[in-house]
mmCIF file of C-alpha atoms in Angstrom:
data_model
loop_
_atom_site.group_PDB
_atom_site.id
_atom_site.type_symbol
_atom_site.label_atom_id
_atom_site.label_comp_id
_atom_site.label_asym_id
_atom_site.label_seq_id
_atom_site.Cartn_x
_atom_site.Cartn_y
_atom_site.Cartn_z
ATOM 1 C CA MET A 11 10.053 -109.835 -149.631
ATOM 2 C CA PRO A 12 9.878 -106.082 -149.539
ATOM 3 C CA THR A 13 9.802 -104.204 -152.962
ATOM 4 C CA PRO A 14 13.179 -102.595 -153.678
ATOM 5 C CA ALA A 15 12.892 -98.778 -154.267
ATOM 6 C CA PHE A 16 15.321 -96.680 -156.348
ATOM 7 C CA PRO A 17 17.638 -94.650 -153.863
ATOM 8 C CA SER A 18 17.409 -91.085 -153.857
ATOM 9 C CA TYR A 19 20.360 -90.438 -156.154
ATOM 10 C CA VAL A 20 18.541 -92.245 -159.095
ATOM 11 C CA ALA A 21 17.106 -89.416 -161.026
ATOM 12 C CA PRO A 22 13.340 -90.114 -162.346
ATOM 13 C CA VAL A 23 14.236 -89.475 -166.159
ATOM 14 C CA HIS A 24 13.815 -91.828 -169.110
ATOM 15 C CA ALA A 25 14.739 -92.444 -172.790
ATOM 16 C CA ARG A 26 16.888 -89.286 -172.967
ATOM 17 C CA HIS A 27 19.121 -91.279 -174.915
ATOM 18 C CA GLY A 28 16.931 -91.042 -178.031
ATOM 19 C CA SER A 29 17.072 -94.799 -178.462
ATOM 20 C CA TYR A 30 20.788 -94.789 -179.152
ATOM 21 C CA SER A 31 23.158 -96.746 -177.009
ATOM 22 C CA PRO A 32 26.628 -95.087 -176.612
ATOM 23 C CA ARG A 33 28.771 -95.667 -179.787
ATOM 24 C CA TYR A 34 32.535 -95.785 -180.117
ATOM 25 C CA GLY A 35 34.164 -92.441 -180.383
ATOM 26 C CA TRP A 36 30.961 -90.445 -179.148
ATOM 27 C CA LEU A 37 32.433 -89.607 -175.668
ATOM 28 C CA LEU A 38 35.857 -88.707 -177.049
ATOM 29 C CA LYS A 39 33.984 -86.363 -179.782
ATOM 30 C CA THR A 40 31.764 -84.720 -176.913
ATOM 31 C CA HIS A 41 34.792 -84.151 -174.668
ATOM 32 C CA LEU A 42 36.746 -82.422 -177.523
ATOM 33 C CA ALA A 43 33.664 -80.336 -178.496
ATOM 34 C CA VAL A 44 32.750 -78.943 -174.987
ATOM 35 C CA GLN A 45 36.661 -78.523 -174.191
ATOM 36 C CA ASP A 46 36.922 -76.168 -177.079
ATOM 37 C CA ASN A 47 33.365 -74.577 -176.644
ATOM 38 C CA PRO A 48 31.298 -75.202 -173.629
ATOM 39 C CA ARG A 49 28.180 -73.620 -175.563
ATOM 40 C CA VAL A 50 28.477 -76.055 -178.473
ATOM 41 C CA PHE A 51 25.276 -77.451 -177.755
ATOM 42 C CA ALA A 52 23.462 -74.231 -177.731
ATOM 43 C CA THR A 53 24.405 -73.521 -181.491
ATOM 44 C CA SER A 54 23.343 -75.107 -184.791
ATOM 45 C CA ARG A 55 27.177 -75.783 -185.241
ATOM 46 C CA ALA A 56 26.605 -78.840 -182.892
ATOM 47 C CA ILE A 57 25.623 -81.116 -185.875
ATOM 48 C CA VAL A 58 28.596 -79.942 -187.859
ATOM 49 C CA GLU A 59 31.341 -80.034 -185.041
ATOM 50 C CA LEU A 60 30.175 -83.610 -183.661
ATOM 51 C CA GLY A 61 29.575 -85.006 -187.048
ATOM 52 C CA ALA A 62 26.255 -86.529 -186.187
ATOM 53 C CA GLY A 63 22.337 -86.020 -186.984
ATOM 54 C CA LYS A 64 20.251 -83.767 -184.276
ATOM 55 C CA SER A 65 18.857 -86.713 -182.541
ATOM 56 C CA ALA A 66 22.382 -88.451 -182.288
ATOM 57 C CA VAL A 67 23.906 -85.119 -180.997
ATOM 58 C CA ALA A 68 21.356 -84.990 -178.216
ATOM 59 C CA SER A 69 22.190 -88.538 -177.400
ATOM 60 C CA MET A 70 25.804 -87.870 -177.117
ATOM 61 C CA ARG A 71 25.207 -85.044 -174.829
ATOM 62 C CA PHE A 72 23.078 -87.078 -172.576
ATOM 63 C CA TRP A 73 25.565 -90.165 -172.490
ATOM 64 C CA SER A 74 28.589 -87.695 -171.590
ATOM 65 C CA SER A 75 26.467 -86.487 -168.833
ATOM 66 C CA ALA A 76 25.160 -89.955 -167.722
ATOM 67 C CA PHE A 77 28.948 -91.264 -167.454
ATOM 68 C CA LYS A 78 29.689 -88.137 -165.330
ATOM 69 C CA LEU A 79 32.004 -86.960 -168.099
ATOM 70 C CA THR A 80 30.613 -83.609 -168.449
ATOM 71 C CA ASP A 81 28.809 -80.883 -166.172
ATOM 72 C CA GLU A 82 25.984 -78.760 -167.152
ATOM 73 C CA LEU A 83 25.561 -75.363 -165.708
ATOM 74 C CA ARG A 84 22.746 -72.898 -166.527
ATOM 75 C CA ARG A 85 23.822 -69.163 -167.040
ATOM 76 C CA GLY A 86 20.423 -67.970 -165.817
ATOM 77 C CA HIS A 87 16.744 -68.632 -165.901
ATOM 78 C CA GLY A 88 15.699 -69.944 -169.455
ATOM 79 C CA ALA A 89 19.376 -69.729 -170.570
ATOM 80 C CA ALA A 90 21.079 -72.678 -172.259
ATOM 81 C CA SER A 91 23.452 -74.774 -170.276
ATOM 82 C CA ASP A 92 27.327 -74.453 -170.478
ATOM 83 C CA VAL A 93 28.729 -77.985 -170.820
ATOM 84 C CA THR A 94 32.115 -78.475 -169.533
ATOM 85 C CA PRO A 95 34.424 -81.633 -169.137
ATOM 86 C CA THR A 96 34.630 -82.920 -165.638
ATOM 87 C CA ALA A 97 38.114 -83.775 -164.142
ATOM 88 C CA ARG A 98 37.588 -87.496 -164.709
ATOM 89 C CA SER A 99 36.911 -86.725 -168.307
ATOM 90 C CA ARG A 100 40.072 -84.961 -168.841
ATOM 91 C CA TRP A 101 41.861 -87.673 -166.856
ATOM 92 C CA LEU A 102 40.465 -90.520 -169.187
ATOM 93 C CA LEU A 103 39.913 -88.555 -172.596
ATOM 94 C CA HIS A 104 42.720 -86.054 -172.917
ATOM 95 C CA GLU A 105 44.779 -86.718 -175.717
ATOM 96 C CA ASP A 106 47.567 -87.673 -173.252
ATOM 97 C CA GLY A 107 44.990 -89.216 -170.773
ATOM 98 C CA ALA A 108 44.527 -92.863 -169.657
ATOM 99 C CA ASP A 109 42.532 -94.167 -172.437
ATOM 100 C CA PRO A 110 41.159 -91.468 -174.890
ATOM 101 C CA TYR A 111 40.235 -94.014 -177.630
ATOM 102 C CA LEU A 112 38.743 -96.708 -174.972
ATOM 103 C CA GLU A 113 41.038 -99.429 -176.325
ATOM 104 C CA GLN A 114 41.257 -101.077 -172.958
ATOM 105 C CA ASP A 115 38.354 -103.272 -171.777
ATOM 106 C CA GLY A 116 39.142 -102.063 -168.332
ATOM 107 C CA SER A 117 38.118 -98.457 -169.339
ATOM 108 C CA LEU A 118 34.653 -99.769 -170.266
ATOM 109 C CA PHE A 119 34.454 -101.353 -166.899
ATOM 110 C CA LEU A 120 35.316 -98.256 -165.366
ATOM 111 C CA LEU A 121 32.630 -96.397 -167.194
ATOM 112 C CA HIS A 122 30.105 -98.961 -166.648
ATOM 113 C CA TRP A 123 30.803 -98.505 -162.883
ATOM 114 C CA TRP A 124 30.467 -94.468 -163.293
ATOM 115 C CA LEU A 125 27.231 -94.961 -165.218
ATOM 116 C CA LEU A 126 25.531 -96.571 -162.064
ATOM 117 C CA ALA A 127 27.107 -94.410 -159.423
ATOM 118 C CA PRO A 128 25.706 -91.470 -158.000
ATOM 119 C CA PRO A 129 23.972 -89.322 -159.432
ATOM 120 C CA CYS A 130 22.268 -92.081 -161.881
ATOM 121 C CA LEU A 131 20.409 -90.901 -164.981
ATOM 122 C CA VAL A 132 19.549 -94.296 -166.048
ATOM 123 C CA PRO A 133 16.840 -95.970 -163.673
ATOM 124 C CA ALA A 134 16.262 -99.081 -166.139
ATOM 125 C CA TRP A 135 19.951 -99.800 -166.010
ATOM 126 C CA PHE A 136 20.182 -99.384 -162.171
ATOM 127 C CA TYR A 137 17.195 -101.580 -161.742
ATOM 128 C CA THR A 138 18.558 -104.318 -164.011
ATOM 129 C CA PHE A 139 22.036 -104.457 -162.494
ATOM 130 C CA CYS A 140 21.335 -103.519 -158.849
ATOM 131 C CA LEU A 141 17.738 -104.384 -158.051
ATOM 132 C CA SER A 142 16.401 -107.101 -160.329
ATOM 133 C CA PRO A 143 16.231 -110.391 -158.986
ATOM 134 C CA TYR A 144 16.216 -111.831 -162.703
ATOM 135 C CA ALA A 145 19.131 -113.430 -164.538
ATOM 136 C CA ARG A 146 16.893 -113.767 -167.682
ATOM 137 C CA LEU A 147 16.011 -110.312 -169.062
ATOM 138 C CA GLU A 148 12.432 -110.061 -170.434
ATOM 139 C CA PRO A 149 11.129 -106.793 -171.153
ATOM 140 C CA GLY A 150 7.656 -107.242 -169.424
ATOM 141 C CA PRO A 151 9.159 -108.174 -165.867
ATOM 142 C CA LEU A 152 11.957 -105.562 -166.406
ATOM 143 C CA ARG A 153 9.250 -102.884 -166.969
ATOM 144 C CA ASP A 154 7.211 -103.906 -164.087
ATOM 145 C CA GLY A 155 10.095 -104.081 -161.787
ATOM 146 C CA VAL A 156 11.097 -100.458 -162.715
ATOM 147 C CA LEU A 157 7.707 -99.289 -162.186
ATOM 148 C CA ARG A 158 7.603 -100.897 -158.684
ATOM 149 C CA ALA A 159 10.833 -99.508 -157.626
ATOM 150 C CA ALA A 160 9.750 -96.123 -159.011
ATOM 151 C CA ALA A 161 6.445 -96.158 -156.844
ATOM 152 C CA ALA A 162 8.500 -97.497 -153.859
ATOM 153 C CA ALA A 163 10.634 -94.418 -154.097
ATOM 154 C CA HIS A 164 7.525 -92.372 -154.093
ATOM 155 C CA TRP A 165 8.198 -90.932 -157.695
ATOM 156 C CA GLN A 166 5.326 -88.185 -158.324
ATOM 157 C CA ARG A 167 5.352 -89.491 -162.044
ATOM 158 C CA LEU A 168 5.814 -92.905 -163.282
ATOM 159 C CA PRO A 169 7.505 -93.467 -166.438
ATOM 160 C CA THR A 170 5.326 -94.143 -169.513
ATOM 161 C CA ALA A 171 5.093 -97.571 -171.167
ATOM 162 C CA GLY A 172 6.788 -95.972 -174.383
ATOM 163 C CA ALA A 173 9.588 -94.514 -172.477
ATOM 164 C CA LEU A 174 10.259 -97.901 -170.702
ATOM 165 C CA HIS A 175 10.160 -99.753 -173.895
ATOM 166 C CA ARG A 176 12.939 -97.320 -175.273
ATOM 167 C CA ASP A 177 14.909 -97.701 -172.221
ATOM 168 C CA ILE A 178 14.826 -101.513 -171.953
ATOM 169 C CA SER A 179 15.606 -101.893 -175.727
ATOM 170 C CA CYS A 180 18.312 -99.605 -175.720
ATOM 171 C CA LEU A 181 19.850 -101.313 -172.392
ATOM 172 C CA ILE A 182 19.731 -104.686 -174.151
ATOM 173 C CA ARG A 183 21.222 -103.423 -177.280
ATOM 174 C CA MET A 184 23.898 -101.647 -175.545
ATOM 175 C CA TYR A 185 25.396 -104.747 -173.902
ATOM 176 C CA THR A 186 24.853 -107.413 -176.517
ATOM 177 C CA THR A 187 26.073 -108.137 -179.838
ATOM 178 C CA GLY A 188 22.803 -108.747 -181.384
ATOM 179 C CA SER A 189 20.621 -111.900 -182.231
ATOM 180 C CA PRO A 190 22.230 -115.358 -182.967
ATOM 181 C CA HIS A 191 21.285 -114.475 -186.485
ATOM 182 C CA GLU A 192 23.347 -111.265 -186.586
ATOM 183 C CA GLN A 193 26.511 -112.573 -184.709
ATOM 184 C CA PRO A 194 27.963 -114.602 -187.765
ATOM 185 C CA ARG A 195 28.497 -111.152 -189.574
ATOM 186 C CA ALA A 196 31.661 -109.138 -189.371
ATOM 187 C CA THR A 197 32.064 -107.755 -185.919
ATOM 188 C CA LEU A 198 33.435 -104.231 -186.886
ATOM 189 C CA GLU A 199 30.090 -102.629 -186.931
ATOM 190 C CA ASP A 200 29.294 -104.199 -183.399
ATOM 191 C CA LEU A 201 32.588 -102.607 -182.053
ATOM 192 C CA VAL A 202 31.528 -99.249 -183.314
ATOM 193 C CA ASP A 203 27.787 -99.430 -182.433
ATOM 194 C CA ARG A 204 27.949 -101.512 -179.171
ATOM 195 C CA PRO A 205 31.521 -101.175 -177.355
ATOM 196 C CA PHE A 206 29.959 -102.285 -174.185
ATOM 197 C CA SER A 207 29.068 -105.516 -175.630
ATOM 198 C CA ALA A 208 32.913 -106.348 -175.114
ATOM 199 C CA LEU A 209 32.305 -106.580 -171.328
ATOM 200 C CA GLY A 210 30.320 -109.820 -171.757
ATOM 201 C CA MET A 211 27.725 -108.315 -169.119
ATOM 202 C CA MET A 212 24.780 -110.039 -171.394
ATOM 203 C CA SER A 213 24.397 -113.045 -173.586
ATOM 204 C CA VAL A 214 21.931 -113.945 -176.225
ATOM 205 C CA ALA A 215 20.871 -117.677 -176.005
ATOM 206 C CA PRO A 216 19.855 -119.266 -179.499
ATOM 207 C CA ASN A 217 16.217 -118.884 -178.751
ATOM 208 C CA GLY A 218 16.711 -115.058 -178.654
ATOM 209 C CA MET A 219 16.437 -114.798 -174.710
ATOM 210 C CA VAL A 220 19.001 -112.239 -173.083
ATOM 211 C CA HIS A 221 20.790 -113.466 -169.946
ATOM 212 C CA LEU A 222 22.710 -111.319 -167.536
ATOM 213 C CA SER A 223 26.172 -112.867 -166.931
ATOM 214 C CA PRO A 224 26.769 -113.640 -163.096
ATOM 215 C CA SER A 225 30.638 -113.425 -163.727
ATOM 216 C CA ALA A 226 31.589 -111.009 -166.421
ATOM 217 C CA GLY A 227 33.694 -109.062 -163.882
ATOM 218 C CA ALA A 228 36.267 -111.813 -163.733
ATOM 219 C CA ARG A 229 37.936 -110.059 -166.703
ATOM 220 C CA ALA A 230 37.979 -106.719 -165.116
ATOM 221 C CA PRO A 231 41.534 -105.232 -164.219
ATOM 222 C CA ALA A 232 42.240 -105.835 -160.570
ATOM 223 C CA ALA A 233 42.714 -101.838 -160.197
ATOM 224 C CA VAL A 234 39.470 -101.227 -161.652
ATOM 225 C CA VAL A 235 37.816 -103.494 -159.221
ATOM 226 C CA ALA A 236 39.849 -102.211 -156.294
ATOM 227 C CA TYR A 237 38.932 -98.674 -157.261
ATOM 228 C CA ALA A 238 35.152 -99.645 -157.402
ATOM 229 C CA CYS A 239 35.212 -101.168 -153.994
ATOM 230 C CA LEU A 240 37.074 -98.334 -152.514
ATOM 231 C CA GLU A 241 34.788 -95.527 -154.072
ATOM 232 C CA TYR A 242 31.906 -97.682 -152.915
ATOM 233 C CA ALA A 243 33.185 -97.749 -149.368
ATOM 234 C CA SER A 244 33.723 -94.175 -149.501
ATOM 235 C CA ARG A 245 29.909 -93.607 -149.601
ATOM 236 C CA THR A 246 29.596 -94.594 -146.046
ATOM 237 C CA THR A 247 33.128 -94.732 -144.682
ATOM 238 C CA PRO A 248 35.032 -91.391 -145.939
ATOM 239 C CA GLY A 249 37.952 -92.082 -143.805
ATOM 240 C CA PRO A 250 40.447 -95.175 -143.007
ATOM 241 C CA GLY A 251 38.448 -97.965 -141.980
ATOM 242 C CA SER A 252 36.925 -101.284 -143.602
ATOM 243 C CA ILE A 253 34.038 -102.866 -145.666
ATOM 244 C CA SER A 254 33.209 -106.354 -145.512
ATOM 245 C CA LEU A 255 33.627 -108.526 -148.682
ATOM 246 C CA GLY A 256 30.088 -109.552 -148.163
ATOM 247 C CA ARG A 257 28.645 -106.051 -148.546
ATOM 248 C CA LEU A 258 30.931 -105.638 -151.632
ATOM 249 C CA LEU A 259 29.536 -108.656 -153.091
ATOM 250 C CA HIS A 260 25.943 -108.540 -152.089
ATOM 251 C CA ASP A 261 24.888 -104.804 -151.659
ATOM 252 C CA ASP A 262 22.373 -103.571 -154.286
ATOM 253 C CA ALA A 263 24.625 -101.010 -155.714
ATOM 254 C CA GLY A 264 27.851 -102.629 -154.828
ATOM 255 C CA PRO A 265 30.694 -103.674 -157.120
ATOM 256 C CA GLY A 266 29.682 -107.400 -156.855
ATOM 257 C CA ARG A 267 26.451 -106.615 -158.646
ATOM 258 C CA VAL A 268 27.234 -103.735 -160.780
ATOM 259 C CA LEU A 269 30.557 -105.433 -162.268
ATOM 260 C CA ARG A 270 29.127 -108.979 -162.065
ATOM 261 C CA LEU A 271 31.637 -110.378 -159.802
ATOM 262 C CA GLN A 272 31.785 -113.610 -157.862
ATOM 263 C CA ALA A 273 33.704 -114.154 -154.443
ATOM 264 C CA ARG A 274 36.693 -115.487 -156.022
ATOM 265 C CA SER A 275 37.128 -112.975 -158.761
ATOM 266 C CA LEU A 276 36.621 -110.240 -156.044
ATOM 267 C CA ARG A 277 39.038 -111.656 -153.726
ATOM 268 C CA HIS A 278 41.798 -112.387 -156.399
ATOM 269 C CA ALA A 279 41.506 -108.626 -157.739
ATOM 270 C CA LEU A 280 41.626 -107.160 -154.048
ATOM 271 C CA GLN A 281 44.745 -109.441 -153.310
ATOM 272 C CA ALA A 282 46.566 -108.385 -156.544
ATOM 273 C CA ALA A 283 45.739 -104.601 -155.670
ATOM 274 C CA ALA A 284 46.834 -105.288 -152.201
ATOM 275 C CA THR A 285 50.449 -106.541 -153.278
ATOM 276 C CA ARG A 286 50.950 -103.128 -155.144
ATOM 277 C CA HIS A 287 49.599 -100.869 -152.745
ATOM 278 C CA PRO A 288 50.231 -101.752 -148.898
ATOM 279 C CA GLN A 289 47.535 -99.502 -147.616
ATOM 280 C CA LEU A 290 45.134 -101.997 -148.660
ATOM 281 C CA ALA A 291 44.714 -105.353 -147.092
ATOM 282 C CA LEU A 292 42.258 -108.215 -146.832
ATOM 283 C CA ALA A 293 41.665 -109.407 -143.166
ATOM 284 C CA GLU A 294 39.232 -111.329 -140.913
ATOM 285 C CA THR A 295 37.422 -109.601 -138.147
ATOM 286 C CA GLY A 296 35.134 -111.841 -135.943
ATOM 287 C CA GLY A 297 34.748 -114.543 -138.705
ATOM 288 C CA THR A 298 33.968 -111.770 -141.216
ATOM 289 C CA GLU A 299 36.420 -111.265 -144.286
ATOM 290 C CA VAL A 300 36.975 -107.567 -144.722
ATOM 291 C CA LEU A 301 38.908 -104.986 -146.932
ATOM 292 C CA THR A 302 40.844 -102.707 -144.760
ATOM 293 C CA PHE A 303 42.367 -99.336 -145.787
ATOM 294 C CA ASN A 304 44.575 -97.066 -143.674
ATOM 295 C CA ARG A 305 43.688 -93.926 -145.753
ATOM 296 C CA PRO A 306 40.501 -92.306 -146.925
ATOM 297 C CA PRO A 307 39.110 -94.769 -149.570
ATOM 298 C CA LEU A 308 38.161 -92.602 -152.474
ATOM 299 C CA ALA A 309 41.551 -90.933 -152.667
ATOM 300 C CA LEU A 310 43.366 -94.423 -152.267
ATOM 301 C CA GLY A 311 41.028 -95.747 -154.925
ATOM 302 C CA TRP A 312 42.100 -93.170 -157.314
ATOM 303 C CA ASP A 313 45.765 -93.860 -156.417
ATOM 304 C CA VAL A 314 45.174 -97.543 -157.349
ATOM 305 C CA LEU A 315 43.435 -96.781 -160.379
ATOM 306 C CA ASP A 316 45.734 -93.836 -161.627
ATOM 307 C CA GLU A 317 48.998 -96.075 -161.089
ATOM 308 C CA SER A 318 47.577 -98.795 -163.232
ATOM 309 C CA TYR A 319 47.232 -96.165 -166.038
ATOM 310 C CA GLY A 320 50.508 -94.565 -165.849
ATOM 311 C CA ARG A 321 50.106 -91.790 -163.348
ATOM 312 C CA VAL A 322 47.908 -89.580 -165.403
ATOM 313 C CA ARG A 323 47.140 -87.224 -162.703
ATOM 314 C CA GLN A 324 50.721 -86.076 -162.129
ATOM 315 C CA ARG A 325 51.251 -85.797 -165.967
ATOM 316 C CA LEU A 326 47.984 -83.851 -166.592
ATOM 317 C CA GLY A 327 47.749 -81.881 -163.237
ATOM 318 C CA VAL A 328 44.037 -83.074 -162.891
ATOM 319 C CA HIS A 329 42.381 -84.253 -159.752
ATOM 320 C CA PRO A 330 39.454 -86.319 -160.596
ATOM 321 C CA GLU A 331 39.042 -87.528 -157.054
ATOM 322 C CA GLN A 332 37.456 -84.109 -156.550
ATOM 323 C CA ASP A 333 34.755 -84.490 -159.011
ATOM 324 C CA ALA A 334 31.314 -83.738 -157.578
ATOM 325 C CA PRO A 335 28.975 -84.507 -160.553
ATOM 326 C CA ARG A 336 25.712 -82.937 -160.331
ATOM 327 C CA ILE A 337 22.206 -84.066 -161.926
ATOM 328 C CA PRO A 338 21.684 -81.614 -164.920
ATOM 329 C CA ALA A 339 19.019 -79.102 -164.813
ATOM 330 C CA GLY A 340 15.824 -80.550 -165.902
ATOM 331 C CA SER A 341 16.643 -84.049 -164.800
ATOM 332 C CA ARG A 342 14.804 -83.886 -161.388
ATOM 333 C CA GLU A 343 11.287 -85.132 -160.717
ATOM 334 C CA GLU A 344 9.655 -81.683 -160.908
ATOM 335 C CA ALA A 345 10.513 -81.540 -164.591
ATOM 336 C CA PRO A 346 10.778 -84.962 -166.003
ATOM 337 C CA ARG A 347 10.856 -85.676 -169.596
ATOM 338 C CA VAL A 348 9.653 -88.984 -171.237
#
């Protein structure tokens, strides 16, 4: 079996989160700060305006970029970056947006999908959800797998052991509620510190072993699943066409793996979305079950998603389907940071 390799859109950067997983309120705080002042991170006021310590502020900046909620543009050689909200950030986090306080689990599934979509700034996350053959998440095999995928992608510099340790620890912390000894405590701290644990992507067994769920996506709203499928289809089929359910379920970076969907849940979600949007349909072609779409899939995906949140684009006049997130300066291989 060939060694899987990171695709070209996975950036060879590690541990820029500073060992902080994203916390409740961080994305909204960052959105509001950069909306008012694109140069907030270039000033000493960032700590005051964001209400966090220096290392946490750097982590907030990283996670907003990793979720494709901010763009970073340098003014010139050696100059600090302007950090601005993307259209999808305005769509989601504006005070009259889709879900500024991330009160709906569907919004967390959506952010999880965006995190692993191109360009991806979290290789350990991408390996775990998209490339790894393991359901049991052990640091050693995960570390070795990331290194093999990086080598297979011909990265010039491989991540250090320390950087990978911080990545894997942060990844597991992000999606779990802690050890069995921690779980009987009140869950308020977990909700603040680990909002993505609500997705059920990972579970901790009584012996402390962490397992990756095969079916957490059954709880994802149909509109989010349909959007993810159509966004994924648009990467290879920008116009009207079709994509097989087999690809959606089993492709390395497809919705099945990223959202942890099984065939029944995927089919049920797409049938529900097609009932509301006749431009979508499930069909059988040559014995293969396919999702068909009679419009460009990315635009249709945003129509499905936006309608489920109350037509935010029309209300705010934003066009997140036109976003083209870039890998921030300094994130490419010629300037890695570990």
